[in-house]
PDB file of C-alpha atoms and ligand atoms in Angstrom:
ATOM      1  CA  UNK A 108     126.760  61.966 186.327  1.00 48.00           C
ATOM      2  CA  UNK A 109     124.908  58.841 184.634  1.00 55.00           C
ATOM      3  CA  UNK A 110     124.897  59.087 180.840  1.00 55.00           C
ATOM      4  CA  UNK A 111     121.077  60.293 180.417  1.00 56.00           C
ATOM      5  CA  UNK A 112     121.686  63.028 182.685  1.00 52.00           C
ATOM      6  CA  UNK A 113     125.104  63.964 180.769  1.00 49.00           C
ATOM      7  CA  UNK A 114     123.289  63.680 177.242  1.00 52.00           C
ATOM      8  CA  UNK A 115     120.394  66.021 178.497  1.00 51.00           C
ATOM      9  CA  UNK A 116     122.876  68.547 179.677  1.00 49.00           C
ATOM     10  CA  UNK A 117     124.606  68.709 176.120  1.00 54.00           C
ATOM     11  CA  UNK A 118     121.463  69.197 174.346  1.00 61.00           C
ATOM     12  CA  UNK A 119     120.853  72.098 176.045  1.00 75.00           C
ATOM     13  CA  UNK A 120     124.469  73.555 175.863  1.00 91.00           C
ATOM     14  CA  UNK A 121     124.524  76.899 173.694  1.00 96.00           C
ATOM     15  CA  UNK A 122     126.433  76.825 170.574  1.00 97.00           C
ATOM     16  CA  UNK A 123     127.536  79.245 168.257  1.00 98.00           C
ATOM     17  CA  UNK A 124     128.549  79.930 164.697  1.00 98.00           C
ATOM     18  CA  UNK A 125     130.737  83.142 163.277  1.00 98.00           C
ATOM     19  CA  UNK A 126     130.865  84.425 159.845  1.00 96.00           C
ATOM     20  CA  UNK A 127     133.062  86.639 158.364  1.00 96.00           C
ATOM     21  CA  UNK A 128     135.786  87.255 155.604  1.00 95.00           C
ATOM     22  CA  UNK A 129     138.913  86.462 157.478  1.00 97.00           C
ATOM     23  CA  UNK A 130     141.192  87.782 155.018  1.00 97.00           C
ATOM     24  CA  UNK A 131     142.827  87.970 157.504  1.00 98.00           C
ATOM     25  CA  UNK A 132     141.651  86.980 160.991  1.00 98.00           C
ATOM     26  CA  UNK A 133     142.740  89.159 163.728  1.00 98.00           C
ATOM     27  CA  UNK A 134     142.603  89.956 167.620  1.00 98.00           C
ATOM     28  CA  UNK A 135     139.489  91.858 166.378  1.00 98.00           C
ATOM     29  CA  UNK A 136     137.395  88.432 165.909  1.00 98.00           C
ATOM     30  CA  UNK A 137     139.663  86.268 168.292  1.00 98.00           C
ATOM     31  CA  UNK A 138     139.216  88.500 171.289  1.00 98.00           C
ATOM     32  CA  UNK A 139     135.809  89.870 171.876  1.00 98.00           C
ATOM     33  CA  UNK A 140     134.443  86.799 170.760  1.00 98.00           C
ATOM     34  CA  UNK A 141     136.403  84.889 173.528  1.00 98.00           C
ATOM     35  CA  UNK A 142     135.201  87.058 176.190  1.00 98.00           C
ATOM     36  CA  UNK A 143     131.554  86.561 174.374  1.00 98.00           C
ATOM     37  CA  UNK A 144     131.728  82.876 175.179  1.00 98.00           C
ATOM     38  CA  UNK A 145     132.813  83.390 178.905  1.00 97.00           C
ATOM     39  CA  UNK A 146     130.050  86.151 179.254  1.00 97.00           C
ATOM     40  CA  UNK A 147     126.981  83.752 178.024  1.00 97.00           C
ATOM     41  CA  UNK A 148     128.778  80.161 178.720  1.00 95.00           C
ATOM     42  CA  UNK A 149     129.535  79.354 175.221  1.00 96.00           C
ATOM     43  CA  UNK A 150     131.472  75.774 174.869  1.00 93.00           C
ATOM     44  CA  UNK A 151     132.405  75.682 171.424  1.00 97.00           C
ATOM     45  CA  UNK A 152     132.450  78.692 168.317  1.00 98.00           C
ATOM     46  CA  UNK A 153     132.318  77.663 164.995  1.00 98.00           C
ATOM     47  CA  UNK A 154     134.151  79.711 162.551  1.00 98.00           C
ATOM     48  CA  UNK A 155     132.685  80.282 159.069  1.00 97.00           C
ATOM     49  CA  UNK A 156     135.206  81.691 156.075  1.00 96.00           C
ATOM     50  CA  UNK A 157     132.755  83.335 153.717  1.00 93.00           C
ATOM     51  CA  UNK A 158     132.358  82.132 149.984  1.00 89.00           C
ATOM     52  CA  UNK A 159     132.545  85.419 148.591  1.00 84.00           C
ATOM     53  CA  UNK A 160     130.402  85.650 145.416  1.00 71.00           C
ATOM     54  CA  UNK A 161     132.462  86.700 141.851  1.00 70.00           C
ATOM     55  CA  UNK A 162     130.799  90.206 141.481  1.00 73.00           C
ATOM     56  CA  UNK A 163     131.872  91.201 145.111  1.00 78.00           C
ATOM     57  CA  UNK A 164     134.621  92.957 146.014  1.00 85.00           C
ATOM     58  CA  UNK A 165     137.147  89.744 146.349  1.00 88.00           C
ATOM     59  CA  UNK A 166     139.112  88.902 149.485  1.00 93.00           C
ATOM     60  CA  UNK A 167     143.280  89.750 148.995  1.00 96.00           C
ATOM     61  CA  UNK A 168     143.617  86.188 150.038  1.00 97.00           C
ATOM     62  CA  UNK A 169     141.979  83.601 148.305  1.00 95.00           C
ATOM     63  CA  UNK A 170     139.488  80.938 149.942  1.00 94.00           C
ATOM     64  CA  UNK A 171     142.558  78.349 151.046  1.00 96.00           C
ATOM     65  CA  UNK A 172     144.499  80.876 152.183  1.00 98.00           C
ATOM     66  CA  UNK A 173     141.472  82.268 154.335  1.00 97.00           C
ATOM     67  CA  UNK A 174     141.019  79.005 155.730  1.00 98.00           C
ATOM     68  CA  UNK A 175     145.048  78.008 156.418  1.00 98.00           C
ATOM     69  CA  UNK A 176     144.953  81.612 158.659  1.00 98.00           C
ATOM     70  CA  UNK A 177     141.908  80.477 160.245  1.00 98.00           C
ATOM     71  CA  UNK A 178     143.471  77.566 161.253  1.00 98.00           C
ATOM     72  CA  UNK A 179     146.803  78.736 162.122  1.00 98.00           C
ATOM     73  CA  UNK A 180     144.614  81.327 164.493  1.00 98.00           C
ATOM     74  CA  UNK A 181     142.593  78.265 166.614  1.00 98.00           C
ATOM     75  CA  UNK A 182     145.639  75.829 166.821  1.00 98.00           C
ATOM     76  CA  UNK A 183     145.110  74.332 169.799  1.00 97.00           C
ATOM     77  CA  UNK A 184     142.360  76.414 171.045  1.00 98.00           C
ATOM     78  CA  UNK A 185     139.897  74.121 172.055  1.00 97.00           C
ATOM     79  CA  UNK A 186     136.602  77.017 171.978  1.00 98.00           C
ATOM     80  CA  UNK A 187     137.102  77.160 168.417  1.00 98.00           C
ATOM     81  CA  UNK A 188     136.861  74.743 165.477  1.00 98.00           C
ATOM     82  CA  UNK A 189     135.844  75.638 161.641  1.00 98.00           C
ATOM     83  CA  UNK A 190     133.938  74.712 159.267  1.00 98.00           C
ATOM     84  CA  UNK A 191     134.483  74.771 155.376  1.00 97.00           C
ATOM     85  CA  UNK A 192     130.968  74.475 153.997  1.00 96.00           C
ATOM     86  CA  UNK A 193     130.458  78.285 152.894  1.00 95.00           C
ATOM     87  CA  UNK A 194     133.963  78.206 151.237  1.00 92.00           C
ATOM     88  CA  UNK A 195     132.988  75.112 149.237  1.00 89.00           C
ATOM     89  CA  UNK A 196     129.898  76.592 147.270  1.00 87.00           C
ATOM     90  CA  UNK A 197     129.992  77.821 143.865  1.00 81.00           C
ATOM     91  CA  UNK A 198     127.076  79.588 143.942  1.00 79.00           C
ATOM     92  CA  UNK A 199     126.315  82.427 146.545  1.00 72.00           C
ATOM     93  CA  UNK A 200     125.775  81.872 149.823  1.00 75.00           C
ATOM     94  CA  UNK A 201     123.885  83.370 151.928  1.00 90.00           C
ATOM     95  CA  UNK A 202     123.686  82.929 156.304  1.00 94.00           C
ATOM     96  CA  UNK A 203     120.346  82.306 156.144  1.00 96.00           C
ATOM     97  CA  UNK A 204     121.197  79.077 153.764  1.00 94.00           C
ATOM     98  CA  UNK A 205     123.900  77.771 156.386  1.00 96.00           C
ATOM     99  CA  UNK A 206     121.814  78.754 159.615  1.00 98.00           C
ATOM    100  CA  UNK A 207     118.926  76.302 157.778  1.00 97.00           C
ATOM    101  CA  UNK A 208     121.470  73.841 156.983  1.00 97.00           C
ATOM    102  CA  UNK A 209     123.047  73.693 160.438  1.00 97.00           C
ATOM    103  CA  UNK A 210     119.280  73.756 162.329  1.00 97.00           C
ATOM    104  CA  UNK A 211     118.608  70.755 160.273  1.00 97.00           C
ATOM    105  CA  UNK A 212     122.093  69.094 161.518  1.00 96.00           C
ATOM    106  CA  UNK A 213     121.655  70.312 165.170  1.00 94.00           C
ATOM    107  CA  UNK A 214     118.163  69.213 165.526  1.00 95.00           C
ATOM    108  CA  UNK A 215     115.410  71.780 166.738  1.00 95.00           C
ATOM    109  CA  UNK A 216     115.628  72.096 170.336  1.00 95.00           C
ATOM    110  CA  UNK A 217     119.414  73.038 170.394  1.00 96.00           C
ATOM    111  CA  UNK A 218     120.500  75.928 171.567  1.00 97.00           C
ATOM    112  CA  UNK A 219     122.569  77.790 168.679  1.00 98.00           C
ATOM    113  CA  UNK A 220     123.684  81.096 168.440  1.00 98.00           C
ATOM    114  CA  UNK A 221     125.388  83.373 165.597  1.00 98.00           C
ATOM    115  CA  UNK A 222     127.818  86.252 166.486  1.00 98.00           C
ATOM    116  CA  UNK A 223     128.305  89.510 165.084  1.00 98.00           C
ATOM    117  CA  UNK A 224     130.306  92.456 165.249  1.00 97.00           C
ATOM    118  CA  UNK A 225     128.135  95.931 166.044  1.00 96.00           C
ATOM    119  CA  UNK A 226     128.833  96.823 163.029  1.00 95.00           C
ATOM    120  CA  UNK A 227     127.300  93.860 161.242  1.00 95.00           C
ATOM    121  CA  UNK A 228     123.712  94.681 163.105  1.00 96.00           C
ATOM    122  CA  UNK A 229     123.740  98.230 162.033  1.00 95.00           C
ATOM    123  CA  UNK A 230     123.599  96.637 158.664  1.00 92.00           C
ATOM    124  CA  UNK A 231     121.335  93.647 159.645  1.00 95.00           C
ATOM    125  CA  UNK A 232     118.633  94.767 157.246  1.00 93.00           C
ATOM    126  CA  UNK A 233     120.711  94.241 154.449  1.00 92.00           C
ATOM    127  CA  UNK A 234     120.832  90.628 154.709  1.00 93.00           C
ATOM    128  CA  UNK A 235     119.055  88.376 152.544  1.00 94.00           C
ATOM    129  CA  UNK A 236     116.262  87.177 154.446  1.00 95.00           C
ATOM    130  CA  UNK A 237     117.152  89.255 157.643  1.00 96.00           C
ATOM    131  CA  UNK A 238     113.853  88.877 159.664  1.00 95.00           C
ATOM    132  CA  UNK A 239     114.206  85.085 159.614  1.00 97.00           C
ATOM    133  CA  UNK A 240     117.566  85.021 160.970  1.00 98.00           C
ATOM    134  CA  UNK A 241     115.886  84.222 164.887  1.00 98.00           C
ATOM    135  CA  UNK A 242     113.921  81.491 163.615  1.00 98.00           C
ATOM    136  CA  UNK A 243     116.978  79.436 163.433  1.00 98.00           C
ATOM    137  CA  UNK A 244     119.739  80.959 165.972  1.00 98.00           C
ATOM    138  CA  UNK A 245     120.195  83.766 168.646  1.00 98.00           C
ATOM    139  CA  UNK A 246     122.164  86.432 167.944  1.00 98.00           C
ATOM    140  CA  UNK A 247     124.552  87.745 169.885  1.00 98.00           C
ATOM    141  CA  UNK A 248     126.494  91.126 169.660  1.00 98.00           C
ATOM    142  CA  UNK A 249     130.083  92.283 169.884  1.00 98.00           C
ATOM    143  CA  UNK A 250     130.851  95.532 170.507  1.00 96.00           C
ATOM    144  CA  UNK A 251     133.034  97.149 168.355  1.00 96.00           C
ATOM    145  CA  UNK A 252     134.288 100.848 168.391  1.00 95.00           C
ATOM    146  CA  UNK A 253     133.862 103.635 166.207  1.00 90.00           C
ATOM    147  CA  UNK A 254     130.592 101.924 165.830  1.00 90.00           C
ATOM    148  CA  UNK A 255     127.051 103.815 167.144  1.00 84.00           C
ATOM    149  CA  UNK A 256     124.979 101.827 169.420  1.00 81.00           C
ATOM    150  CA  UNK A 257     121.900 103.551 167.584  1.00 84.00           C
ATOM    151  CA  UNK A 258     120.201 101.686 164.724  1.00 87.00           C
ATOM    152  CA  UNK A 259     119.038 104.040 162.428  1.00 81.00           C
ATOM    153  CA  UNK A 260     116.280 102.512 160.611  1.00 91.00           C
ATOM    154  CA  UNK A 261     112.898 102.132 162.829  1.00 93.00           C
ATOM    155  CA  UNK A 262     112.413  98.501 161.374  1.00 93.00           C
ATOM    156  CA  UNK A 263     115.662  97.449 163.048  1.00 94.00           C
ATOM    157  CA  UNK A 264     115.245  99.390 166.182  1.00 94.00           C
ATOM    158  CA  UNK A 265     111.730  97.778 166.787  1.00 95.00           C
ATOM    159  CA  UNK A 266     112.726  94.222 165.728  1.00 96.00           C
ATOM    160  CA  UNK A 267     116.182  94.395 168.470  1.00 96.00           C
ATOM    161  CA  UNK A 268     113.613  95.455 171.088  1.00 95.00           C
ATOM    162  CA  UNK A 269     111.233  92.873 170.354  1.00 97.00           C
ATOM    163  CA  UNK A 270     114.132  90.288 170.854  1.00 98.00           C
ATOM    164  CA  UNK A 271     116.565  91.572 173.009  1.00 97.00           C
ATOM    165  CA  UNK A 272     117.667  89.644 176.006  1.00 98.00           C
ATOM    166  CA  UNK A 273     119.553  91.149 178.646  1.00 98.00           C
ATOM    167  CA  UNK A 274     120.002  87.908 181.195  1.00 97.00           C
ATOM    168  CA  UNK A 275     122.411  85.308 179.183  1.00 97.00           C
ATOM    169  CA  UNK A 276     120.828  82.234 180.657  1.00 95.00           C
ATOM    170  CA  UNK A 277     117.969  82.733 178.498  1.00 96.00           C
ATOM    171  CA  UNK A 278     120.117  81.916 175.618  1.00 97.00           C
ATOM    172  CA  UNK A 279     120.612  78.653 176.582  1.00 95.00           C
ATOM    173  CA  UNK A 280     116.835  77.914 177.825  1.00 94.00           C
ATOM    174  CA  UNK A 281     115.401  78.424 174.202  1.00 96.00           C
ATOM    175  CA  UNK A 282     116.854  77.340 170.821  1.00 97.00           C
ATOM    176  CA  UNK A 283     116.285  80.241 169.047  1.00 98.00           C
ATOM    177  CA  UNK A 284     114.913  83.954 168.693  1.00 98.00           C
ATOM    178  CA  UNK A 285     116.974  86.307 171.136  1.00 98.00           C
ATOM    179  CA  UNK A 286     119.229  89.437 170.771  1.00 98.00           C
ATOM    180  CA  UNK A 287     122.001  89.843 173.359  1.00 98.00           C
ATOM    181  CA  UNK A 288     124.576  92.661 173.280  1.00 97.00           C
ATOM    182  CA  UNK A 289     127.673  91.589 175.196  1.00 96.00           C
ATOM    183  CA  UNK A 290     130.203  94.352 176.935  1.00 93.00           C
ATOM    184  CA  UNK A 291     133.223  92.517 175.180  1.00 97.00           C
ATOM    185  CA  UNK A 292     136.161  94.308 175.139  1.00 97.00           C
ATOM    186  CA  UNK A 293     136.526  96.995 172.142  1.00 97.00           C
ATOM    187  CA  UNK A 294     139.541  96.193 169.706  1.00 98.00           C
ATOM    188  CA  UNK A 295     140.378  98.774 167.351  1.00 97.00           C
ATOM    189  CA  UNK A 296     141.714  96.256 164.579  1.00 98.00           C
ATOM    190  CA  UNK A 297     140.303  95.775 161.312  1.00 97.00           C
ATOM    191  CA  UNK A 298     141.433  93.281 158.151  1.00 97.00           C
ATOM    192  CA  UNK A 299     141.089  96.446 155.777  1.00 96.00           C
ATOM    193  CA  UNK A 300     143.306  98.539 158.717  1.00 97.00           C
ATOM    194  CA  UNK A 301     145.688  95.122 158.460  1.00 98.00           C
ATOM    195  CA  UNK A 302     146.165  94.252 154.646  1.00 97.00           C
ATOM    196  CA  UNK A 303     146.493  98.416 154.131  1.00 97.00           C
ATOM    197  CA  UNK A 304     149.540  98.329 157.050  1.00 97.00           C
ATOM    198  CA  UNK A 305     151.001  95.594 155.187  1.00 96.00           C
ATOM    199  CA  UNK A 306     150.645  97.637 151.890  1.00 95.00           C
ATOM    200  CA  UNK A 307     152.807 100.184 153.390  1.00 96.00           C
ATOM    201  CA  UNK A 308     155.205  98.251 154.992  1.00 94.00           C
ATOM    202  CA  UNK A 309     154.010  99.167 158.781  1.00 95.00           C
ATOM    203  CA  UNK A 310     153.833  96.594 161.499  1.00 93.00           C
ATOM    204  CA  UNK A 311     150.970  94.422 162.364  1.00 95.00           C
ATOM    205  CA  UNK A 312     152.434  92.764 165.477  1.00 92.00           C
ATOM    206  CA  UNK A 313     149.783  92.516 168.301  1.00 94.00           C
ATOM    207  CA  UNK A 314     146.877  92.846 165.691  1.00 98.00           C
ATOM    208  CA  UNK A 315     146.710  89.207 164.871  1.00 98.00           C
ATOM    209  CA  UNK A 316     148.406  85.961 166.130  1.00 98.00           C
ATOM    210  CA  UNK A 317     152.144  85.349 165.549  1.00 97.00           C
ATOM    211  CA  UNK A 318     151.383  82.171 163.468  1.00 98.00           C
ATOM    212  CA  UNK A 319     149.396  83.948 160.856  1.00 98.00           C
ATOM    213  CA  UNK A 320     151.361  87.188 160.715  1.00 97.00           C
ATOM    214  CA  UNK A 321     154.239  84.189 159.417  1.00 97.00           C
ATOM    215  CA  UNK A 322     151.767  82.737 157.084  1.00 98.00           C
ATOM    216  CA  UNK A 323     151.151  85.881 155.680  1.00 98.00           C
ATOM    217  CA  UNK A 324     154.781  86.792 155.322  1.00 96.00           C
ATOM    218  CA  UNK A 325     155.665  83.273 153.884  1.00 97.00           C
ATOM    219  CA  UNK A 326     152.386  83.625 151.218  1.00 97.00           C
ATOM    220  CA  UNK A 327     153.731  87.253 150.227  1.00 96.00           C
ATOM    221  CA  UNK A 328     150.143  88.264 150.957  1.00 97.00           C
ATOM    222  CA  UNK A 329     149.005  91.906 151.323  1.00 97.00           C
ATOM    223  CA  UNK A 330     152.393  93.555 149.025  1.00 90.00           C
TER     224      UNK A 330
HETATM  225  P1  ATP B 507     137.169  94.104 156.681  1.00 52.64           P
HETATM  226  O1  ATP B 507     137.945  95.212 157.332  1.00 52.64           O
HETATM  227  O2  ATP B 507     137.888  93.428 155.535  1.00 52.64           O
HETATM  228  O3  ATP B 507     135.752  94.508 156.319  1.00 52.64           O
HETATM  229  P2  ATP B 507     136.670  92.905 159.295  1.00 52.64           P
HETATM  230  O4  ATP B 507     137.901  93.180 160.093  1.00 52.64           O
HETATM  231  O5  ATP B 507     135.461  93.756 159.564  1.00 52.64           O
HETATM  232  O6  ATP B 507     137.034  92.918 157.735  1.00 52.64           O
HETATM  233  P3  ATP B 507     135.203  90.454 158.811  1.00 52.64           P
HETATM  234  O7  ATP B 507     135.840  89.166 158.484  1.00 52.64           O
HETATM  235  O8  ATP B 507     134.493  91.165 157.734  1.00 52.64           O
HETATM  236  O9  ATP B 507     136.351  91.389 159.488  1.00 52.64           O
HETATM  237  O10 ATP B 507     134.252  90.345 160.074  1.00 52.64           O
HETATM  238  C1  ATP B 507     133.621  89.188 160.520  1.00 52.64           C
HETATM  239  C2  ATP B 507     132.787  89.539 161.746  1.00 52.64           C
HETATM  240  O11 ATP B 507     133.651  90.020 162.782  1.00 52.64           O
HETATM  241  C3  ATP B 507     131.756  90.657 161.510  1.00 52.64           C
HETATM  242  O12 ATP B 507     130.551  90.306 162.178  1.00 52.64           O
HETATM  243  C4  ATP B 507     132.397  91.873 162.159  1.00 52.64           C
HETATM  244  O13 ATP B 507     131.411  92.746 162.649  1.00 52.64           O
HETATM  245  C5  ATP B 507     133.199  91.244 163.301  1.00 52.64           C
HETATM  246  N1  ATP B 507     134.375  92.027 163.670  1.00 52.64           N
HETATM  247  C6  ATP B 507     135.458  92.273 162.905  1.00 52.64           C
HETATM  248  N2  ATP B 507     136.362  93.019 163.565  1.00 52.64           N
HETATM  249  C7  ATP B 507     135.840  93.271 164.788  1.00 52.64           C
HETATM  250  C8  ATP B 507     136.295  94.016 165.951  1.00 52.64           C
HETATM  251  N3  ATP B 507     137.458  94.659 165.951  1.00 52.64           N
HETATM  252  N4  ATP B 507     135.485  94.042 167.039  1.00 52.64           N
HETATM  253  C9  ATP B 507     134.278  93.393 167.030  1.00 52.64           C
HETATM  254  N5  ATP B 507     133.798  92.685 165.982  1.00 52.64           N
HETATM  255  C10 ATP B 507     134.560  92.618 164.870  1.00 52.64           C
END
């Protein structure tokens, strides 16, 4: 293909970003999110460790340790690469801040998406600046069980029907401003189910990869 043609095509290829504590990460993230990016075509997820803010409930794990498991996890995995800019703030940080920040890196017309877990959208309204999420990034859903499909406040019921998407190729035909739910596969695996296992001594093999269950052994983390 000449070069033009190749440079045209990568504009246009969807991206996407995903947030969370990892403390630690688990099949829970790795999986669905995996089957996300074969469902809608995704070439490359960035993960996101959290900078979580001093009067917040802290992580078990502190922000290098987060990040070391993070890595550990993606080793060689060549759909997922990370990126330290949340962990490095000292003052908190909100999505909306990075989604800005990365729509000013990524240039407008990029396709660019964020994933969540249900769970995360039945809380959407929480979010600092929720409603101006879609102005920079798609979002796109992960199912997760023991987690209603139902949103219970009308504001975020009308705003997912407003923007919901049910054919993936519009995600990568506009930059910006759709809601997809994917049918990924449902994990029942949580980092609180994880670090309280650990607590009492009881298995986590098959909840998170082998490399990071070693880590976490090595670090004493979770006693
Ligand atoms: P904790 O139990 O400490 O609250 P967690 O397991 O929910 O942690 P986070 O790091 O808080 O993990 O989650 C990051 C993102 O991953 C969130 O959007 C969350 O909804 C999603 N997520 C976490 N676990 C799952 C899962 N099992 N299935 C689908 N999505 C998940």
């Amino acid at each position: 293909m000449p070069n033009e043609h190749l440079q045209a095509a990568a504009k246009h290829r969807l991206t996407a970003l995903f947030g969370g504590t990892f403390d630690p990460i688990h099949y829970g993230h790795l999986k669905p999110v995996t089957a996300m990016a074969q469902e809608v075509g995704l070439q490359n997820v960035t993960l996101l460790p959290n900078h979580v803010p001093p009067h917040r409930p802290q992580p078990e794990a502190n922000a290098q340790q987060r990040l070391t498991m993070v890595e550990l996890a993606i080793a060689g995995n060549p759909l997922f690469s990370v990126d330290e800019r949340e962990l490095h703030r000292t003052t908190p940080s909100y999505t909306i801040d990075t989604l800005i920040e990365v729509r000013q890196e990524r240039g407008v017309g990029a396709p660019l998406a964020f994933i969540i877990g249900q769970d995360s959208l039945l809380t959407l309204h929480k979010w600092h600046r929720w409603e101006e999420i879609l102005h920079y990034c798609h979002l796109l859903v992960c199912a997760r069980p023991g987690y209603s499909d139902r949103l219970d406040t009308p504001e975020l019921q009308n705003w997912l029907e407003q923007h919901r998407v049910y054919d993936a190729q519009q995600l990568s035909q506009q930059p910006h401003g759709c809601i997809y739910l994917a049918d990924t596969p449902l994990l029942a695996i949580s980092a609180t189910d994880i670090r309280q296992r650990r607590h009492q001594g009881i298995s986590c093999d098959d909840l998170l990869p082998r490399a990071v269950q070693r880590y976490i052994e090595l670090q004493g983390l979770y006693r």
